[in-house]
CSV table of C-alpha atoms and ligand atoms in Angstrom, one decimal:
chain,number,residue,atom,x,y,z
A,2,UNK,CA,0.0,0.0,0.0
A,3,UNK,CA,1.6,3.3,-1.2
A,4,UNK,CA,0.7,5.5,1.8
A,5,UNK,CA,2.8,3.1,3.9
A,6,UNK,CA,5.9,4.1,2.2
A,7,UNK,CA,5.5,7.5,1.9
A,8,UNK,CA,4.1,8.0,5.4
A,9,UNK,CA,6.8,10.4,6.7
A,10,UNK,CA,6.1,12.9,4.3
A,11,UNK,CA,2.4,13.2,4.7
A,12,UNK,CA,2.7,13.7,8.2
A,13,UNK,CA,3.0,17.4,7.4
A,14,UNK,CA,0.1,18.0,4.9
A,15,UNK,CA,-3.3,19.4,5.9
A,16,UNK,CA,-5.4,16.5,5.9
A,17,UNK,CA,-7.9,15.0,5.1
A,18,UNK,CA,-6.8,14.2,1.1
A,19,UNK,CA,-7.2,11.9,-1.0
A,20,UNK,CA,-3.7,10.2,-2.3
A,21,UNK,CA,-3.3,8.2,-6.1
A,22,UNK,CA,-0.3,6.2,-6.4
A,23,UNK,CA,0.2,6.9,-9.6
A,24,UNK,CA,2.5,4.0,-10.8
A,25,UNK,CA,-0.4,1.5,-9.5
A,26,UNK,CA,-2.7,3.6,-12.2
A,27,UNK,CA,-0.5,2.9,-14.9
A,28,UNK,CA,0.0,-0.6,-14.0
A,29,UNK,CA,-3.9,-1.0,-14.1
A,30,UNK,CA,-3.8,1.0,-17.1
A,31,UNK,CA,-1.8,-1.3,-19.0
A,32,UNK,CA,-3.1,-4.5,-17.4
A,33,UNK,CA,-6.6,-3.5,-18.9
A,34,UNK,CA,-5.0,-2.0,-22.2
A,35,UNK,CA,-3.4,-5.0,-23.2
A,36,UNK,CA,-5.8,-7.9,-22.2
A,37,UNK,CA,-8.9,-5.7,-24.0
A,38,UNK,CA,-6.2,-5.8,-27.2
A,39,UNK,CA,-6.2,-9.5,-27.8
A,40,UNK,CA,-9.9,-9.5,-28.6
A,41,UNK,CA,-10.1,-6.0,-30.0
A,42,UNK,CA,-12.2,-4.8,-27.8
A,43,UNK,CA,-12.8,-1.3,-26.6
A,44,UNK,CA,-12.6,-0.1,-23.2
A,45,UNK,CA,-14.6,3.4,-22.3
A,46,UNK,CA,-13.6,5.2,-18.3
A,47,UNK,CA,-16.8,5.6,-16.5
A,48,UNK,CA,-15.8,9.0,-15.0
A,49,UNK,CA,-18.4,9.3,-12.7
A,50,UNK,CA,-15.7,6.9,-10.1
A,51,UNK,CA,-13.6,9.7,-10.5
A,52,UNK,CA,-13.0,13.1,-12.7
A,53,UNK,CA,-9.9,14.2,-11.5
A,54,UNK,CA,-8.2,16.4,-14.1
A,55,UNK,CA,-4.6,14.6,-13.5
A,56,UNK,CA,-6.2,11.2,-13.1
A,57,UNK,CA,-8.1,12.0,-16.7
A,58,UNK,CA,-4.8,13.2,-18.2
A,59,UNK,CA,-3.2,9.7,-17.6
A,60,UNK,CA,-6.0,7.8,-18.7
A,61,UNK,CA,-5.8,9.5,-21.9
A,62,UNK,CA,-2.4,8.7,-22.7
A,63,UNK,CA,-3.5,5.0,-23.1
A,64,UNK,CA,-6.3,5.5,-25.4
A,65,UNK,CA,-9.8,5.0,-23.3
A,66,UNK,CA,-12.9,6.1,-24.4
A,67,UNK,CA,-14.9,7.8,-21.6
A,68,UNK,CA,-18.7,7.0,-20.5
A,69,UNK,CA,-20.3,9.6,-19.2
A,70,UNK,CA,-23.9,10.4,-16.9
A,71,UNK,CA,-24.0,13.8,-17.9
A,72,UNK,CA,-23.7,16.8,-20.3
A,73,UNK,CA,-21.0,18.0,-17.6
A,74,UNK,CA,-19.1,15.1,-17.6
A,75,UNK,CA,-19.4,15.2,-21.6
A,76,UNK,CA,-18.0,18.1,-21.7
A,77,UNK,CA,-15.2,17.5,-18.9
A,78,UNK,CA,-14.2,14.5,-21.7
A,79,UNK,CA,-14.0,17.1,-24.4
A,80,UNK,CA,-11.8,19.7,-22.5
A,81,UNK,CA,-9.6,17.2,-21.1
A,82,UNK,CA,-9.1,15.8,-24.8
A,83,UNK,CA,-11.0,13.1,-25.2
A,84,UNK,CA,-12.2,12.2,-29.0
A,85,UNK,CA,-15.6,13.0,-28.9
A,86,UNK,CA,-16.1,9.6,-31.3
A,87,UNK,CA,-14.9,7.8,-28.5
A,88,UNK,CA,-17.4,9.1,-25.7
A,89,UNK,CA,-20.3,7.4,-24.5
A,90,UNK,CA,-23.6,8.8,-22.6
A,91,UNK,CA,-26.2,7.1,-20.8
A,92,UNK,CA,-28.5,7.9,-18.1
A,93,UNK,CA,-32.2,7.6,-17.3
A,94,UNK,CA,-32.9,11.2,-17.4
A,95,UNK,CA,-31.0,13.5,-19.5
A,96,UNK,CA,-32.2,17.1,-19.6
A,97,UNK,CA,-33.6,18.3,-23.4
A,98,UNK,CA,-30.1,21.0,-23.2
A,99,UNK,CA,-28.0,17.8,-22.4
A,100,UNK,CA,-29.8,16.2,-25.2
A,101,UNK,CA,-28.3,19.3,-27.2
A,102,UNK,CA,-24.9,19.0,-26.5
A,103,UNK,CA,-24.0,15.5,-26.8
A,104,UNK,CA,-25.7,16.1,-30.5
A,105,UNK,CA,-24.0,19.3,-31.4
A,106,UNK,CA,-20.7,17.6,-30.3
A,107,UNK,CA,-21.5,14.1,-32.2
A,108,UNK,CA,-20.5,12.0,-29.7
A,109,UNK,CA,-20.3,8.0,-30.3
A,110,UNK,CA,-23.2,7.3,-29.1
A,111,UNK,CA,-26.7,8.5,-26.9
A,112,UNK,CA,-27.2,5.1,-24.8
A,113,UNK,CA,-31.1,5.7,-24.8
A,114,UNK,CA,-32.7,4.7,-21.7
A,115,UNK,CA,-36.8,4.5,-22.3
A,116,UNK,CA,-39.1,5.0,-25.6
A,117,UNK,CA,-40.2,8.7,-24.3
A,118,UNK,CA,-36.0,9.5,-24.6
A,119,UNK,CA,-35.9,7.9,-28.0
A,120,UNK,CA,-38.7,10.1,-28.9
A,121,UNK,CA,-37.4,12.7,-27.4
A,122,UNK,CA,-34.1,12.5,-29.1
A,123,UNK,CA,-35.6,12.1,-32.6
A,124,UNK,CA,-37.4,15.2,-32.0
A,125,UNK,CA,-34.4,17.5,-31.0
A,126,UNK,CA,-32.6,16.0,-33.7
A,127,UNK,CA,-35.2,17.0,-36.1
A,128,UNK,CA,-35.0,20.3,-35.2
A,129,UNK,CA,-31.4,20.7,-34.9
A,130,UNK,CA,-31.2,19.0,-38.5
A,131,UNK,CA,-29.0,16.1,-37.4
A,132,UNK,CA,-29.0,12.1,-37.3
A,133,UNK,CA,-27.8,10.9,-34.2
A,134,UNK,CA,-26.0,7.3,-33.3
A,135,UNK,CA,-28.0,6.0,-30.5
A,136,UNK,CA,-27.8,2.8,-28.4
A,137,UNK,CA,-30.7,1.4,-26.6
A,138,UNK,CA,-29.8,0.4,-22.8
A,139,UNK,CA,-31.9,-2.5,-22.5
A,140,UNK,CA,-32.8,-3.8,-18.9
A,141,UNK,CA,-31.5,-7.6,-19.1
A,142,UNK,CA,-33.1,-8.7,-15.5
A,143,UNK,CA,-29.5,-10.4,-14.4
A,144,UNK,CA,-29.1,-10.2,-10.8
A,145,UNK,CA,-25.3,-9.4,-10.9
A,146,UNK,CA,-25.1,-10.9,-6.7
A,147,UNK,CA,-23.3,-7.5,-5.7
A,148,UNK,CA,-24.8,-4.8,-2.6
A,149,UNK,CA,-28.2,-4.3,-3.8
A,150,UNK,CA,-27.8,-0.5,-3.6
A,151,UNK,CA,-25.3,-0.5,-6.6
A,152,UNK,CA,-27.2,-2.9,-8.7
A,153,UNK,CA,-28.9,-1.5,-12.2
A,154,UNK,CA,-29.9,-4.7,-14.1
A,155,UNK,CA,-32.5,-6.0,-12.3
A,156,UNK,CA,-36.4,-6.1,-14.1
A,157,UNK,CA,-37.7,-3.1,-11.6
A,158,UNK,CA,-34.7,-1.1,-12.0
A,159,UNK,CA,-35.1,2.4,-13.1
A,160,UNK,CA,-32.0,2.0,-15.4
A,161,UNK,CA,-32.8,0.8,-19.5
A,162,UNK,CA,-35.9,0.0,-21.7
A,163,UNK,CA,-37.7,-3.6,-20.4
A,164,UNK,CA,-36.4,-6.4,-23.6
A,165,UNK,CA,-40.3,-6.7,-24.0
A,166,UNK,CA,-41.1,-2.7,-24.3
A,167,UNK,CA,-38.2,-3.0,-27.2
A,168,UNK,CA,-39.8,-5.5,-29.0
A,169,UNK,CA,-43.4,-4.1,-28.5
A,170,UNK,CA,-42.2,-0.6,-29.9
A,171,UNK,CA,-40.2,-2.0,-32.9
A,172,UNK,CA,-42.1,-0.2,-35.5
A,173,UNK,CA,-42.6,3.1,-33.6
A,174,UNK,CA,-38.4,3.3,-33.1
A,175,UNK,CA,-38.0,2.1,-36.7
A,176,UNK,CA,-40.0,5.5,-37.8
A,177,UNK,CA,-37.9,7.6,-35.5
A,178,UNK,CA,-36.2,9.0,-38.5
A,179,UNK,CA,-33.6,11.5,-37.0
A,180,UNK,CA,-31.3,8.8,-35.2
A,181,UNK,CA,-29.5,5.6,-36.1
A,182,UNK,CA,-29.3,2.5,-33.6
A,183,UNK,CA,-25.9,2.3,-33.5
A,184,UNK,CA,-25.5,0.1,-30.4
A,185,UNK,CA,-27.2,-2.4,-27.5
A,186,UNK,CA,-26.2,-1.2,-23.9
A,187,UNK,CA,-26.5,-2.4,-20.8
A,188,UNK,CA,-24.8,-2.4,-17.1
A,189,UNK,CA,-26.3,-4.6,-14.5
A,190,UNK,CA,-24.6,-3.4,-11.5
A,191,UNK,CA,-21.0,-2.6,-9.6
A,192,UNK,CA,-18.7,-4.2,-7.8
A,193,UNK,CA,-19.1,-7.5,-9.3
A,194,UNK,CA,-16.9,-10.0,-7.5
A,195,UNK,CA,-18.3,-13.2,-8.9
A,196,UNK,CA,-17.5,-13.8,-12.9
A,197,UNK,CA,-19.5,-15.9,-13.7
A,198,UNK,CA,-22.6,-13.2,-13.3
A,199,UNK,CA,-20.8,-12.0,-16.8
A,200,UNK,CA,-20.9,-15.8,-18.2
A,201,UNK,CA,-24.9,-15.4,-17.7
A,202,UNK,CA,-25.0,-12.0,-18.8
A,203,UNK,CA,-23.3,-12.9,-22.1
A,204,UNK,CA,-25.8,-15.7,-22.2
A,205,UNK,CA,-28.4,-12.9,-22.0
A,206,UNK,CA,-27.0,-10.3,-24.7
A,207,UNK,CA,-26.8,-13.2,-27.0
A,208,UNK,CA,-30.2,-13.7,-26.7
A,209,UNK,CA,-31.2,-10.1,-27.0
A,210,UNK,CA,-29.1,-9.6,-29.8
A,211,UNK,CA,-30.8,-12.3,-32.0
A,212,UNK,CA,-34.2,-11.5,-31.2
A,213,UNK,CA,-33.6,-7.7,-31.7
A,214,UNK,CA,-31.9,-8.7,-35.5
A,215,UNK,CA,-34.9,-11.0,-36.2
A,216,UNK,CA,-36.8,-7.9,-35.3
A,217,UNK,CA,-35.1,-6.0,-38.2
A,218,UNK,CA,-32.5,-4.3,-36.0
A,219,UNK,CA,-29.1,-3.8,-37.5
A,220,UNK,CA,-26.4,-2.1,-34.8
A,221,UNK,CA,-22.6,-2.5,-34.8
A,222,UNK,CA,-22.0,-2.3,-31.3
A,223,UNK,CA,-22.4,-3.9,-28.3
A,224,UNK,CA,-21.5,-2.4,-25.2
A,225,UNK,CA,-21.6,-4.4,-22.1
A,226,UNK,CA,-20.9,-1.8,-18.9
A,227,UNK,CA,-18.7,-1.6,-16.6
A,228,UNK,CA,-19.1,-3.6,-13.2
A,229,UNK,CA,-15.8,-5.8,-12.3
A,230,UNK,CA,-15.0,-5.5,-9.1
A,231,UNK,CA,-11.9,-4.9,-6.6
A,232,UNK,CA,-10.8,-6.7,-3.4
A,233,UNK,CA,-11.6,-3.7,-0.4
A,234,UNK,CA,-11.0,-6.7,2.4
A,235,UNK,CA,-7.2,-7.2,1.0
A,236,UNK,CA,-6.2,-4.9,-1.3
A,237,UNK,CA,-2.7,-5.7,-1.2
A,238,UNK,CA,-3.5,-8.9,-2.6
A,239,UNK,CA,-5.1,-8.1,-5.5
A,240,UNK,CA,-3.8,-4.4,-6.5
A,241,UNK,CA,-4.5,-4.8,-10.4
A,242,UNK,CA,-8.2,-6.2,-10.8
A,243,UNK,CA,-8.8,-9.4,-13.2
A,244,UNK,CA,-9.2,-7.8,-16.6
A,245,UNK,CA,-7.9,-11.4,-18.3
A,246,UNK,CA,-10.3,-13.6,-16.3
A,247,UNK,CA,-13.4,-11.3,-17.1
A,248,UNK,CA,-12.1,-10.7,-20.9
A,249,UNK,CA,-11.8,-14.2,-21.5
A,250,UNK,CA,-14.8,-15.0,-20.1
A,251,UNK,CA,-16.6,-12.9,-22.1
A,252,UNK,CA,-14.8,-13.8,-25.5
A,253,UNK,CA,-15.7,-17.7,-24.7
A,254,UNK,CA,-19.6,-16.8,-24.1
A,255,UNK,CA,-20.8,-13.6,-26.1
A,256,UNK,CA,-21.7,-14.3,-29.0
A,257,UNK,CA,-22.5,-11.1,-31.5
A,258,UNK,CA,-20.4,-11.8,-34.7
A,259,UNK,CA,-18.7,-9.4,-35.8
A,260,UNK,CA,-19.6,-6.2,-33.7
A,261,UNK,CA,-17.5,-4.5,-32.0
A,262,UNK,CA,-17.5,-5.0,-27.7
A,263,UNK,CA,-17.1,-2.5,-25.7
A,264,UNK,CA,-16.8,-2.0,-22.3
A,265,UNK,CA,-16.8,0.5,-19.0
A,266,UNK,CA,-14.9,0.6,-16.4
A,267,UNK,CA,-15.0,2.9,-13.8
A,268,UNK,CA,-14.2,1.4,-10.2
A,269,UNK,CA,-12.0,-1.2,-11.8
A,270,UNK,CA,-9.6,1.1,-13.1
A,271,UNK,CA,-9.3,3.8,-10.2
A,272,UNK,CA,-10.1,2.0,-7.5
A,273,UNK,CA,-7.2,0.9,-6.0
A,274,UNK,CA,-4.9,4.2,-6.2
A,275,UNK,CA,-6.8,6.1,-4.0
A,276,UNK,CA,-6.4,6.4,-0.3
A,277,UNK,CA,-7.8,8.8,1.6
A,278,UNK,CA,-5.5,10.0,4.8
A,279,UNK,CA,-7.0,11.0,7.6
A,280,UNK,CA,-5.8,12.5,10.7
A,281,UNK,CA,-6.8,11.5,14.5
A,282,UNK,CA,-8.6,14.2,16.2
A,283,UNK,CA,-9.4,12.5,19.3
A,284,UNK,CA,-10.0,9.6,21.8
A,285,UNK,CA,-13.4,9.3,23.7
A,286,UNK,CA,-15.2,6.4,25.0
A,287,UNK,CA,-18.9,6.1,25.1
A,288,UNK,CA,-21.0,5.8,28.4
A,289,UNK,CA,-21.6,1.8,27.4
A,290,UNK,CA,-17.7,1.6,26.4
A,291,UNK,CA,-17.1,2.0,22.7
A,292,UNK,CA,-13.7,3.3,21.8
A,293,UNK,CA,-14.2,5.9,19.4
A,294,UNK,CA,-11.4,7.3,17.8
A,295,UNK,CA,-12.8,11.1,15.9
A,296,UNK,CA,-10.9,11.3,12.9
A,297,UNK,CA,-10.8,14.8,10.3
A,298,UNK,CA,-12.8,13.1,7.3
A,299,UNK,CA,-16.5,12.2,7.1
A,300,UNK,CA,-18.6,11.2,5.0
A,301,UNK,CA,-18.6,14.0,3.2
A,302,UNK,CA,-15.3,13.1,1.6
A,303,UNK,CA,-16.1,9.3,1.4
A,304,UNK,CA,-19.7,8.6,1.8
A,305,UNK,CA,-19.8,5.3,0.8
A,306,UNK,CA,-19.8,3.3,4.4
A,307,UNK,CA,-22.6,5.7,5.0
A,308,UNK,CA,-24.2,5.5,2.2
A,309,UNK,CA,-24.7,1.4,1.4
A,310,UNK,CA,-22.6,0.1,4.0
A,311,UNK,CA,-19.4,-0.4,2.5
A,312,UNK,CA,-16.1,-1.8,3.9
A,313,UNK,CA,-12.8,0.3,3.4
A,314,UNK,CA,-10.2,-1.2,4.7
A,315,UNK,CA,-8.1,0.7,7.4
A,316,UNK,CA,-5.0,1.4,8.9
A,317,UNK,CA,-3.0,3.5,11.0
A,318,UNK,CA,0.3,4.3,8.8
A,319,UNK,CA,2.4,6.2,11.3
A,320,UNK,CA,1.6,4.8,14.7
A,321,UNK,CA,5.0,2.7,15.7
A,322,UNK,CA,2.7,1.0,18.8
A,323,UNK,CA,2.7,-2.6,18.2
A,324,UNK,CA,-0.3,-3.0,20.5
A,325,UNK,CA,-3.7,-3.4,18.3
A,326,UNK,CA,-7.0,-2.2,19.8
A,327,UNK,CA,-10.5,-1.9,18.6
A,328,UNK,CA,-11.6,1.1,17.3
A,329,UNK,CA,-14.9,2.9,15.9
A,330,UNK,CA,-14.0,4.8,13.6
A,331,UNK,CA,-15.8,8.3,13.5
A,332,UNK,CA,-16.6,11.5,11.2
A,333,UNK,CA,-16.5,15.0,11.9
A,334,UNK,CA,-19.9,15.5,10.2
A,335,UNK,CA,-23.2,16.3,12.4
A,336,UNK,CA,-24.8,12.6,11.5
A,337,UNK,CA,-24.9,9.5,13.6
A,338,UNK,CA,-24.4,7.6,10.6
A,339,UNK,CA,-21.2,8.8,9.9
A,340,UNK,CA,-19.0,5.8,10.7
A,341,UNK,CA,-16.5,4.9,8.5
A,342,UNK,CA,-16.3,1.3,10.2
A,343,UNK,CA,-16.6,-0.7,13.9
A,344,UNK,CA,-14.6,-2.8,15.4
A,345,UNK,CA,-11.4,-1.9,13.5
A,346,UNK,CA,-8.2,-3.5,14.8
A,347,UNK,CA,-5.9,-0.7,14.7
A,348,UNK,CA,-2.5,-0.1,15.9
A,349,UNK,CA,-2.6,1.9,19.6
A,350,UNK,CA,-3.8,5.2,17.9
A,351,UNK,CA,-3.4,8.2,19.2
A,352,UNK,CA,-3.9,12.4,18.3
A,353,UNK,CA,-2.2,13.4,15.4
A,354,UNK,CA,-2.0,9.9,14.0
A,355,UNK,CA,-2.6,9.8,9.9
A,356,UNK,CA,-5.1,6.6,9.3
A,357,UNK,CA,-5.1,5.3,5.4
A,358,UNK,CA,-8.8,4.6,4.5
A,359,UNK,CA,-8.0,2.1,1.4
A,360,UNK,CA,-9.6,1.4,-1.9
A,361,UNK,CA,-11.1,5.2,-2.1
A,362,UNK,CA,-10.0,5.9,-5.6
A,363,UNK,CA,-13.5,4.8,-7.2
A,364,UNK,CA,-16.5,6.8,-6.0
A,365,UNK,CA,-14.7,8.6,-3.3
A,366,UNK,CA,-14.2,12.1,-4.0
A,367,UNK,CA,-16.6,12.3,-7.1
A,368,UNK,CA,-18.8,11.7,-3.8
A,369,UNK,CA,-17.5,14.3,-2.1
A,370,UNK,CA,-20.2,16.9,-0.6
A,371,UNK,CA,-19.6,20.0,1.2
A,372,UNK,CA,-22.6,19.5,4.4
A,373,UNK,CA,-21.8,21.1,7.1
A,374,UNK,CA,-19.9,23.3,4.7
A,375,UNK,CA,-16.9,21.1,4.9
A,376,UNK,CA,-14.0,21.7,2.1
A,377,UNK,CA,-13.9,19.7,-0.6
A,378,UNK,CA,-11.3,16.9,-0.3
A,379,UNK,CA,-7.7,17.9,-1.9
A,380,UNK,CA,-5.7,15.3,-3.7
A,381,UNK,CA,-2.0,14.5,-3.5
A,382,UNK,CA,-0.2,12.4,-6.6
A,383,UNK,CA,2.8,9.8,-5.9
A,384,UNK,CA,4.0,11.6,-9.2
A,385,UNK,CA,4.2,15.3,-7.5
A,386,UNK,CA,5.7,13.8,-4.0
A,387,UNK,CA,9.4,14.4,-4.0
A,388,UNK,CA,11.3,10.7,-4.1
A,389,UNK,CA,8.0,9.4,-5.9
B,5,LLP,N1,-21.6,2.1,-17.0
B,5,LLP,C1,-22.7,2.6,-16.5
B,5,LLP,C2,-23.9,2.8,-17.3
B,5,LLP,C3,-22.8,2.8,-15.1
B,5,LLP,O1,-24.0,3.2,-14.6
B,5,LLP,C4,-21.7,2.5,-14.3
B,5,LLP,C5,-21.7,2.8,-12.9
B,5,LLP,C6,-20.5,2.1,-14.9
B,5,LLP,C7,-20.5,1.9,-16.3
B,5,LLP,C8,-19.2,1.9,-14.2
B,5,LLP,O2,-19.4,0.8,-13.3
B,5,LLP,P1,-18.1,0.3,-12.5
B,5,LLP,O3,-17.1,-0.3,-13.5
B,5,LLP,O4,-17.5,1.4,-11.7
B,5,LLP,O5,-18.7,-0.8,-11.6
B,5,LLP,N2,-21.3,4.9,-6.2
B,5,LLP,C9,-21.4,3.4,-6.2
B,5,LLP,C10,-21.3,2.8,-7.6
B,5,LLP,C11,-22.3,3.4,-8.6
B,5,LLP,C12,-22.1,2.8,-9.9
B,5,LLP,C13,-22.9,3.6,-10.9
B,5,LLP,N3,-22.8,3.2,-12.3
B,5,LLP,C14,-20.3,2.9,-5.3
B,5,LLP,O6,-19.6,3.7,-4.7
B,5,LLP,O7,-20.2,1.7,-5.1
């Protein structure tokens, strides 16, 4: 774990702040970059894990496409130079001036998320005198055994267009003359530890994909999400995700002839270099005996144990105490629920101590929030440290 190493030379920074280990990145980088090259397929950033200008600027260099959830994040893409041919949008409710943007700067492709958008699209294509590349996000109904709260694939998800509303509407998209189906999209969910979820999904996309040609659908793409997940128990273990495993899974079951695959990662590829240090503020114990140990982040830089219960892994990278004791680990924020974790065998901690909260690269500080008008969380980057 990169904090560990660099530990002395935190001690003096304001805290809390988020830390990449920016050799890890590049390692994931060219883990994912060369397995997705055997089978030619393409690999898109999800930037909503994370939209970090220097993170961006290194992701780039290897020649990812980027998914985005917004017009913003569009246009973050576009600023940060990202090929606007290589950008992909989805989400259930885009506004009609985020409509307008991702047209005017002829993006890959709309990922289309119910008939109403389709319709909607056609329309503001019309009048802006344009054909737009669309894909429809169809709902597959996988249950992708991951924390319900980050699951999208399910049948009464509010993510994509039910397989059956698809195939009831065929004609009325068919009319829809101001956009192209380019592309089939889907996601069924995050953090996705067990692979062979994606050997049933490819099962399903297969399916969908023949039906939908029979149906006099002809699109060149098929874009399967994101969703492969990281080790938060034992990082150290597993520092570079499984891109082969899940690549070769899919190449042995998906079966769409000669389309291209693509894929987005978000939490996958930023996961694991990102740390978020975090001072000790104090030591109190409650009336019935808890040891709480206050710490200077909250939830309001990392929300997620808050949020759906999520384990960080954590650890105390200065304290020289052999002794380990139990610890709840507590926010500043004014919320009871702001607990990064119970029961966390820690070294004797003590004030001024600089606990490493692991795993937080993904859906940590694109999280952030400023309640209780905190600060937003500042990053530090293993490439700006002196001694690296
Ligand atoms: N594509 C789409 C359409 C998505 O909705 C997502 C994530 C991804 C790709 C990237 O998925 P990933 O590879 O990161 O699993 N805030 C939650 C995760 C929400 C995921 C939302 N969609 C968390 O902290 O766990």
């Amino acid at each position: 774990m990169y904090s560990r190493k660099v530990a002395s030379q935190l001690r003096e920074l304001e805290t809390p702040f988020y830390l990449y280990d920016i050799n890890l990145l590049r390692q994931t980088l060219n883990s994912v970059v060369s397995e997705s090259k055997k089978y030619n397929y393409k690999v898109h950033y999800a930037i909503k894990a994370n939209y970090d200008d220097h993170l961006l600027s290194i992701i780039r260099e290897y020649g990812l496409g980027i998914d985005c959830a917004s017009a913003n994040e569009v246009r973050k893409a576009i600023e940060l130079g990202f090929d606007p041919k290589t950008i992909v949008y989805a989400g259930v409710g885009k506004r009609d001036k985020e409509i307008r943007y991702a047209i005017e700067q002829n993006i890959l492709a709309l990922n289309c998320e119910s008939i109403e958008e389709l319709q909607v699209i056609d329309a503001i294509a019309g009048e802006m005198g344009r054909r737009v590349d669309v894909g429809l996000r169809v709902n597959p109904d996988i249950d992708p055994k991951t924390n319900h709260c980050i699951d999208t694939g399910q049948a009464d998800s509010k993510f994509g267009i039910a397989y059956d509303e698809i195939l009831d509407n065929t004609e009325l998209i068919k009319s829809l003359k101001n956009i192209n189906i380019i592309g089939l999209h889907l996601h069924i969910g995050s953090q996705i530890r067990e692979l062979h979820v994606f050997e049933n999904m490819c099962n399903k996309v297969n399916a969908i994909v023949a039906k939908l040609q029979s149906h006099g659908f002809s699109f060149r793409m098929v874009d399967v999400g994101g969703g492969l997940g990281i080790n938060y128990d034992v990082p150290e273990n597993e520092p570079i995700p499984n891109f082969a495993s899940l690549f070769a899974i899919v190449h042995e079951y998906l079966n769409v002839g000669d389309r291209e695959v693509h894929f987005e990662f978000g939490r996958s590829i930023v996961g694991e270099c990102g740390e978020l240090i975090t001072r000790v503020l104090f030591n109190k114990t409650t009336a019935t005996g808890r040891r709480l140990l206050i710490v200077d982040a909250s939830m309001t830089e990392l929300i997620r144990p808050m949020l759906y219960g999520a384990y960080h892994n954590i650890e105390n990278i200065t304290s020289q105490d052999e002794t380990r004791m139990k610890y709840t680990v507590v926010g500043t924020a004014c919320e009871s629920t702001d607990v990064f974790d119970e029961n966390v065998s820690l070294r004797k901690s003590q004030r001024g101590d600089l606990l490493a909260i692991k795993s937080a690269g993904a859906y940590g500080r694109s999280m952030a929030s400023q309640y209780n008008l905190h600060d937003l969380p500042a990053a530090v980057y293993s490439d700006q440290l002196s001694g690296k």
